[in-house]
Amino acid sequence: MQETPEPAASGPVMIATWPFGKLAVDAAAEKVAAGGSGLDGIEEGIRLIESLGSDGSVGLAGRPNAAGYPQLDACIVEGPTRGAGSVGGMEGIVHPITAARRVMDSSRHVMLVGEGARWFALEQGLETVDVSDLAAKKAAWVARDRDPEEPAEKGHDTITLLMLDGNGDLYGGCSTSGAGGKLPGRVGDSPILGAGLFVDNEVGAAGATGVGENVMRYSATTVIVEMMRQGMHPQEACEAMVHRIAAVDPLGYQLDVCFIAIDKQGRTGAAASNQRFPFAVGAGGRSEVRSVEAVERP
Ligand code: ASP
């Protein structure tokens, strides 16, 4: 069971995926300490990871798709207003998390994808890169893909950041370039509300990383939040979700999924199906990287 962090009154309590999540937690804490809202904190923390291209899996430095260029997914949720915005399969925008926030703040919609998401982000004046070289990148990728010396560009990760702020409100966000080598147009779990991220301001928030297909087929983060609503500790709920999927999925525990969660009391949890899963927690102005081993199989 994860140790219960400091009470929310001492500032935001956060949990984030992977060791790079610590950078996001620290940046978010700094933003909130400087007077930003919980949502500002989430956006700031995730923007940092997008800028760093951490682990080659977030932002434009992330892993390319099968055609050789990154298509980005992101999502942001504001618990107290029940607001949400997301973008899927978007090309050439430096900060997908900000695009997601603009969808929430400046459109009547929740989700925009592909060309439309890019057009909206450009119309909002967001930072972009030239994407006129996508055809050339595709050609280079095809050549590379045929070279037996070149390792396949597989792998994937997501920055997912969850926060309970000092007012007891919940926020969440996530951003990823998705699964390396994915088909162009593939959208993962991250921008799908209730799959890669779910926030319920009455109960808690949950987020995911790993093979998105194995998360979204089970609306995993919605179910984790519902389990917390029924009284489960976030740790129990994350583990129960892994077991629940593994019990019925043809892959069993070979799911490559990891979950994080936080509840309204600021208690946190994390679980992984079949690997060691490092994640970051922050509370009371301090942060650290922790890890869990793959869940114990029954
Ligand atoms: N969930 C992401 C996706 O499938 C990748 C990851 O988090 O590893 O797009």
Short mmCIF file of C-alpha atoms and ligand atoms in Angstrom, two decimals:
data_model
loop_
_atom_site.label_atom_id
_atom_site.label_comp_id
_atom_site.label_asym_id
_atom_site.label_seq_id
_atom_site.Cartn_x
_atom_site.Cartn_y
_atom_site.Cartn_z
CA MET A 1 0.00 0.00 0.00
CA GLN A 2 1.38 3.43 -0.90
CA GLU A 3 2.22 5.63 2.05
CA THR A 4 -0.39 8.38 2.50
CA PRO A 5 1.13 11.71 1.47
CA GLU A 6 0.86 14.96 3.38
CA PRO A 7 -2.66 16.36 3.72
CA ALA A 8 -3.88 18.50 0.83
CA ALA A 9 -3.89 21.59 3.05
CA SER A 10 -0.09 21.72 2.77
CA GLY A 11 -0.35 22.22 -0.98
CA PRO A 12 -1.06 20.03 -3.95
CA VAL A 13 -0.61 16.26 -3.76
CA MET A 14 0.43 14.77 -7.08
CA ILE A 15 1.28 11.50 -8.76
CA ALA A 16 2.77 11.14 -12.22
CA THR A 17 3.95 8.35 -14.50
CA TRP A 18 7.62 7.37 -14.92
CA PRO A 19 10.73 8.98 -13.45
CA PHE A 20 10.31 12.01 -15.74
CA GLY A 21 7.06 12.55 -13.86
CA LYS A 22 9.12 14.01 -11.02
CA LEU A 23 10.08 16.93 -13.26
CA ALA A 24 6.42 17.44 -14.10
CA VAL A 25 5.41 17.27 -10.43
CA ASP A 26 8.07 19.83 -9.46
CA ALA A 27 7.14 22.21 -12.30
CA ALA A 28 3.45 21.91 -11.41
CA ALA A 29 4.15 22.57 -7.71
CA GLU A 30 6.18 25.65 -8.62
CA LYS A 31 3.40 26.98 -10.84
CA VAL A 32 0.79 26.52 -8.11
CA ALA A 33 3.10 28.05 -5.47
CA ALA A 34 3.45 31.10 -7.75
CA GLY A 35 -0.34 31.54 -7.73
CA GLY A 36 -1.38 29.36 -10.67
CA SER A 37 -4.46 27.18 -10.53
CA GLY A 38 -4.32 23.41 -10.31
CA LEU A 39 -5.04 23.31 -14.03
CA ASP A 40 -2.18 25.75 -14.73
CA GLY A 41 0.05 23.41 -12.74
CA ILE A 42 -0.97 20.37 -14.77
CA GLU A 43 -0.41 22.22 -18.04
CA GLU A 44 2.97 23.58 -16.94
CA GLY A 45 4.24 20.21 -15.70
CA ILE A 46 3.28 18.45 -18.89
CA ARG A 47 4.60 21.24 -21.13
CA LEU A 48 8.00 20.71 -19.55
CA ILE A 49 8.05 17.03 -20.47
CA GLU A 50 6.82 17.86 -23.98
CA SER A 51 9.70 20.32 -24.36
CA LEU A 52 12.29 17.86 -23.10
CA GLY A 53 11.06 15.08 -25.38
CA SER A 54 11.65 12.89 -22.34
CA ASP A 55 12.27 9.25 -23.07
CA GLY A 56 11.51 9.82 -26.73
CA SER A 57 7.86 9.28 -26.03
CA VAL A 58 6.25 12.67 -25.39
CA GLY A 59 5.95 15.65 -27.71
CA LEU A 60 7.49 16.17 -31.12
CA ALA A 61 10.71 14.42 -30.10
CA GLY A 62 8.58 11.35 -29.47
CA ARG A 63 8.59 8.11 -31.41
CA PRO A 64 7.45 8.35 -35.01
CA ASN A 65 4.51 6.47 -36.44
CA ALA A 66 4.81 3.88 -39.22
CA ALA A 67 5.14 6.69 -41.74
CA GLY A 68 8.04 8.26 -39.88
CA TYR A 69 6.60 11.23 -38.04
CA PRO A 70 5.02 11.75 -34.61
CA GLN A 71 1.28 12.15 -34.21
CA LEU A 72 0.50 13.44 -30.76
CA ASP A 73 -2.29 12.75 -28.26
CA ALA A 74 -3.12 14.79 -25.13
CA CYS A 75 -5.93 15.41 -22.69
CA ILE A 76 -6.62 17.75 -19.76
CA VAL A 77 -9.42 17.71 -17.18
CA GLU A 78 -10.54 20.33 -14.65
CA GLY A 79 -12.43 18.51 -11.89
CA PRO A 80 -14.32 21.37 -10.23
CA THR A 81 -15.83 22.70 -13.48
CA ARG A 82 -16.21 19.26 -15.10
CA GLY A 83 -14.29 20.77 -18.02
CA ALA A 84 -12.21 18.66 -20.39
CA GLY A 85 -10.31 19.04 -23.64
CA SER A 86 -8.35 16.63 -25.79
CA VAL A 87 -6.51 16.29 -29.06
CA GLY A 88 -5.70 13.12 -30.96
CA GLY A 89 -3.33 12.31 -33.82
CA MET A 90 -2.17 15.91 -34.11
CA GLU A 91 0.95 16.79 -36.12
CA GLY A 92 3.54 19.51 -35.72
CA ILE A 93 2.23 21.29 -32.61
CA VAL A 94 4.88 21.70 -29.92
CA HIS A 95 2.56 21.58 -26.90
CA PRO A 96 -0.40 19.23 -27.36
CA ILE A 97 -1.41 19.72 -23.72
CA THR A 98 -1.94 23.42 -24.39
CA ALA A 99 -3.92 22.58 -27.52
CA ALA A 100 -6.09 20.30 -25.36
CA ARG A 101 -6.58 23.09 -22.85
CA ARG A 102 -7.59 25.49 -25.62
CA VAL A 103 -10.13 22.98 -26.87
CA MET A 104 -11.59 23.06 -23.36
CA ASP A 105 -11.34 26.82 -22.84
CA SER A 106 -11.96 28.20 -26.32
CA SER A 107 -14.24 25.81 -28.19
CA ARG A 108 -17.63 24.23 -27.62
CA HIS A 109 -16.08 20.79 -27.97
CA VAL A 110 -14.18 18.26 -25.91
CA MET A 111 -12.08 16.47 -28.54
CA LEU A 112 -10.47 17.44 -31.84
CA VAL A 113 -8.39 15.10 -33.99
CA GLY A 114 -5.93 15.11 -36.88
CA GLU A 115 -5.95 17.99 -39.35
CA GLY A 116 -8.79 19.72 -37.50
CA ALA A 117 -6.88 19.66 -34.22
CA ARG A 118 -3.80 21.09 -35.94
CA TRP A 119 -5.85 23.76 -37.68
CA PHE A 120 -7.48 24.76 -34.38
CA ALA A 121 -4.11 24.90 -32.58
CA LEU A 122 -2.66 27.10 -35.34
CA GLU A 123 -5.72 29.31 -35.25
CA GLN A 124 -5.12 29.66 -31.50
CA GLY A 125 -1.57 30.84 -32.23
CA LEU A 126 0.14 27.84 -30.65
CA GLU A 127 3.77 27.09 -31.38
CA THR A 128 4.29 24.88 -34.41
CA VAL A 129 7.02 23.35 -36.51
CA ASP A 130 7.16 23.08 -40.24
CA VAL A 131 5.47 19.85 -41.33
CA SER A 132 6.11 20.27 -45.05
CA ASP A 133 8.87 17.66 -44.75
CA LEU A 134 6.52 14.86 -43.70
CA ALA A 135 6.67 13.28 -47.15
CA ALA A 136 10.49 13.25 -47.04
CA LYS A 137 10.42 11.83 -43.52
CA LYS A 138 8.13 9.11 -44.72
CA ALA A 139 10.53 8.18 -47.51
CA ALA A 140 13.46 8.12 -45.08
CA TRP A 141 11.48 5.98 -42.69
CA VAL A 142 10.56 3.47 -45.36
CA ALA A 143 14.24 3.16 -46.34
CA ARG A 144 15.22 2.77 -42.71
CA ASP A 145 12.47 0.25 -42.07
CA ARG A 146 13.88 -1.92 -44.85
CA ASP A 147 17.38 -1.81 -43.41
CA PRO A 148 17.84 -4.97 -41.32
CA GLU A 149 20.59 -3.23 -39.33
CA GLU A 150 18.16 -0.64 -38.01
CA PRO A 151 16.22 -1.56 -34.87
CA ALA A 152 12.45 -1.11 -35.17
CA GLU A 153 11.24 2.11 -33.54
CA LYS A 154 8.97 0.43 -31.01
CA GLY A 155 8.19 1.40 -27.45
CA HIS A 156 5.92 3.98 -25.91
CA ASP A 157 5.33 6.04 -22.77
CA THR A 158 3.04 8.79 -21.57
CA ILE A 159 3.35 11.60 -19.08
CA THR A 160 0.20 11.46 -16.99
CA LEU A 161 -0.07 13.87 -14.07
CA LEU A 162 -2.83 13.86 -11.44
CA MET A 163 -3.30 16.50 -8.75
CA LEU A 164 -5.39 17.12 -5.64
CA ASP A 165 -4.91 20.82 -4.94
CA GLY A 166 -4.99 22.70 -1.64
CA ASN A 167 -8.73 23.36 -2.09
CA GLY A 168 -9.44 19.65 -2.38
CA ASP A 169 -10.12 19.82 -6.13
CA LEU A 170 -8.85 17.29 -8.63
CA TYR A 171 -7.10 17.86 -11.96
CA GLY A 172 -5.39 15.65 -14.51
CA GLY A 173 -3.58 15.69 -17.82
CA CYS A 174 -1.59 13.46 -20.11
CA SER A 175 0.47 13.74 -23.29
CA THR A 176 2.19 11.21 -25.55
CA SER A 177 3.43 10.49 -29.03
CA GLY A 178 1.80 7.10 -28.54
CA ALA A 179 3.03 3.72 -29.61
CA GLY A 180 6.14 3.85 -31.80
CA GLY A 181 5.48 2.54 -35.29
CA LYS A 182 1.70 2.92 -34.95
CA LEU A 183 -0.37 3.27 -38.10
CA PRO A 184 -0.93 6.89 -39.10
CA GLY A 185 -4.30 7.87 -37.68
CA ARG A 186 -4.05 5.52 -34.70
CA VAL A 187 -5.26 7.24 -31.56
CA GLY A 188 -4.32 5.73 -28.21
CA ASP A 189 -5.98 5.74 -24.82
CA SER A 190 -4.45 9.02 -23.63
CA PRO A 191 -6.84 11.53 -25.23
CA ILE A 192 -9.90 9.33 -24.65
CA LEU A 193 -11.68 10.43 -21.51
CA GLY A 194 -12.34 7.45 -19.28
CA ALA A 195 -9.64 5.37 -20.97
CA GLY A 196 -6.21 6.97 -20.40
CA LEU A 197 -7.50 9.60 -17.96
CA PHE A 198 -10.55 10.09 -15.80
CA VAL A 199 -11.20 12.70 -13.13
CA ASP A 200 -14.24 12.81 -10.88
CA ASN A 201 -14.06 15.73 -8.48
CA GLU A 202 -16.25 13.91 -5.94
CA VAL A 203 -14.07 10.81 -5.76
CA GLY A 204 -10.62 10.81 -7.34
CA ALA A 205 -8.63 10.63 -10.54
CA ALA A 206 -6.87 7.86 -12.44
CA GLY A 207 -4.45 7.76 -15.34
CA ALA A 208 -2.73 5.16 -17.47
CA THR A 209 0.40 4.42 -19.44
CA GLY A 210 1.26 1.40 -21.54
CA VAL A 211 -0.34 -0.23 -24.55
CA GLY A 212 -3.34 2.02 -25.10
CA GLU A 213 -5.40 -0.64 -26.84
CA ASN A 214 -5.33 -2.70 -23.63
CA VAL A 215 -6.49 0.29 -21.60
CA MET A 216 -9.24 1.68 -23.79
CA ARG A 217 -10.95 -1.67 -24.41
CA TYR A 218 -11.77 -1.69 -20.69
CA SER A 219 -12.42 2.04 -20.00
CA ALA A 220 -9.82 1.38 -17.35
CA THR A 221 -9.53 4.72 -15.59
CA THR A 222 -13.30 5.14 -15.33
CA VAL A 223 -13.49 1.76 -13.64
CA ILE A 224 -10.63 2.60 -11.25
CA VAL A 225 -12.44 5.77 -10.17
CA GLU A 226 -15.67 3.82 -9.74
CA MET A 227 -13.82 1.29 -7.57
CA MET A 228 -12.58 4.17 -5.40
CA ARG A 229 -16.14 5.44 -5.21
CA GLN A 230 -17.11 2.06 -3.75
CA GLY A 231 -14.51 2.58 -1.02
CA MET A 232 -11.30 1.09 -2.40
CA HIS A 233 -7.94 2.70 -1.62
CA PRO A 234 -6.32 3.98 -4.87
CA GLN A 235 -3.66 1.28 -4.55
CA GLU A 236 -6.26 -1.48 -4.29
CA ALA A 237 -8.24 0.00 -7.17
CA CYS A 238 -5.22 0.15 -9.51
CA GLU A 239 -4.27 -3.44 -8.70
CA ALA A 240 -7.87 -4.65 -8.98
CA MET A 241 -8.11 -3.13 -12.45
CA VAL A 242 -5.02 -5.00 -13.66
CA HIS A 243 -6.42 -8.28 -12.29
CA ARG A 244 -9.84 -7.60 -13.77
CA ILE A 245 -8.44 -7.09 -17.27
CA ALA A 246 -5.98 -9.99 -16.99
CA ALA A 247 -8.78 -12.36 -15.92
CA VAL A 248 -10.64 -11.95 -19.20
CA ASP A 249 -8.14 -10.71 -21.76
CA PRO A 250 -6.53 -13.17 -24.20
CA LEU A 251 -3.17 -11.61 -23.26
CA GLY A 252 -3.59 -12.49 -19.58
CA TYR A 253 -1.09 -10.38 -17.62
CA GLN A 254 1.05 -9.64 -20.72
CA LEU A 255 -0.87 -6.41 -21.11
CA ASP A 256 1.92 -3.84 -20.72
CA VAL A 257 -0.34 -1.48 -18.81
CA CYS A 258 0.33 0.66 -15.73
CA PHE A 259 -2.12 2.73 -13.72
CA ILE A 260 -1.85 5.59 -11.23
CA ALA A 261 -4.61 7.02 -9.06
CA ILE A 262 -5.28 9.60 -6.37
CA ASP A 263 -8.37 10.00 -4.22
CA LYS A 264 -10.14 12.92 -2.59
CA GLN A 265 -8.11 12.35 0.61
CA GLY A 266 -4.83 12.65 -1.30
CA ARG A 267 -4.04 8.94 -1.02
CA THR A 268 -2.21 7.57 -4.06
CA GLY A 269 -1.75 4.22 -5.77
CA ALA A 270 0.08 2.64 -8.70
CA ALA A 271 0.09 -0.80 -10.31
CA ALA A 272 1.59 -2.50 -13.35
CA SER A 273 0.60 -5.68 -15.17
CA ASN A 274 3.94 -7.23 -16.03
CA GLN A 275 6.84 -4.91 -15.34
CA ARG A 276 8.45 -2.75 -12.68
CA PHE A 277 6.76 0.65 -12.84
CA PRO A 278 8.55 3.76 -11.58
CA PHE A 279 6.38 6.80 -10.92
CA ALA A 280 6.67 10.12 -9.09
CA VAL A 281 4.77 11.49 -6.12
CA GLY A 282 4.82 14.98 -4.70
CA ALA A 283 3.32 16.43 -1.53
CA GLY A 284 4.11 19.17 0.96
CA GLY A 285 6.64 20.74 -1.43
CA ARG A 286 8.70 17.55 -1.78
CA SER A 287 8.76 14.96 -4.54
CA GLU A 288 10.34 11.58 -5.14
CA VAL A 289 10.43 8.69 -7.55
CA ARG A 290 8.96 5.44 -6.24
CA SER A 291 8.26 2.17 -7.98
CA VAL A 292 6.04 -0.87 -7.82
CA GLU A 293 6.76 -4.36 -9.13
CA ALA A 294 4.30 -6.08 -11.43
CA VAL A 295 1.15 -7.10 -9.51
CA GLU A 296 1.28 -10.43 -7.73
CA ARG A 297 -0.64 -12.94 -9.75
CA PRO A 298 -3.34 -14.89 -7.92
N1 ASP B 1 -0.70 4.70 -23.74
C1 ASP B 1 0.10 5.23 -24.80
C2 ASP B 1 -0.52 4.84 -26.11
O1 ASP B 1 -0.91 3.69 -26.28
C3 ASP B 1 1.53 4.81 -24.76
C4 ASP B 1 2.15 4.64 -23.40
O2 ASP B 1 1.73 5.26 -22.44
O3 ASP B 1 3.11 3.87 -23.25
O4 ASP B 1 -0.57 5.66 -26.99
#
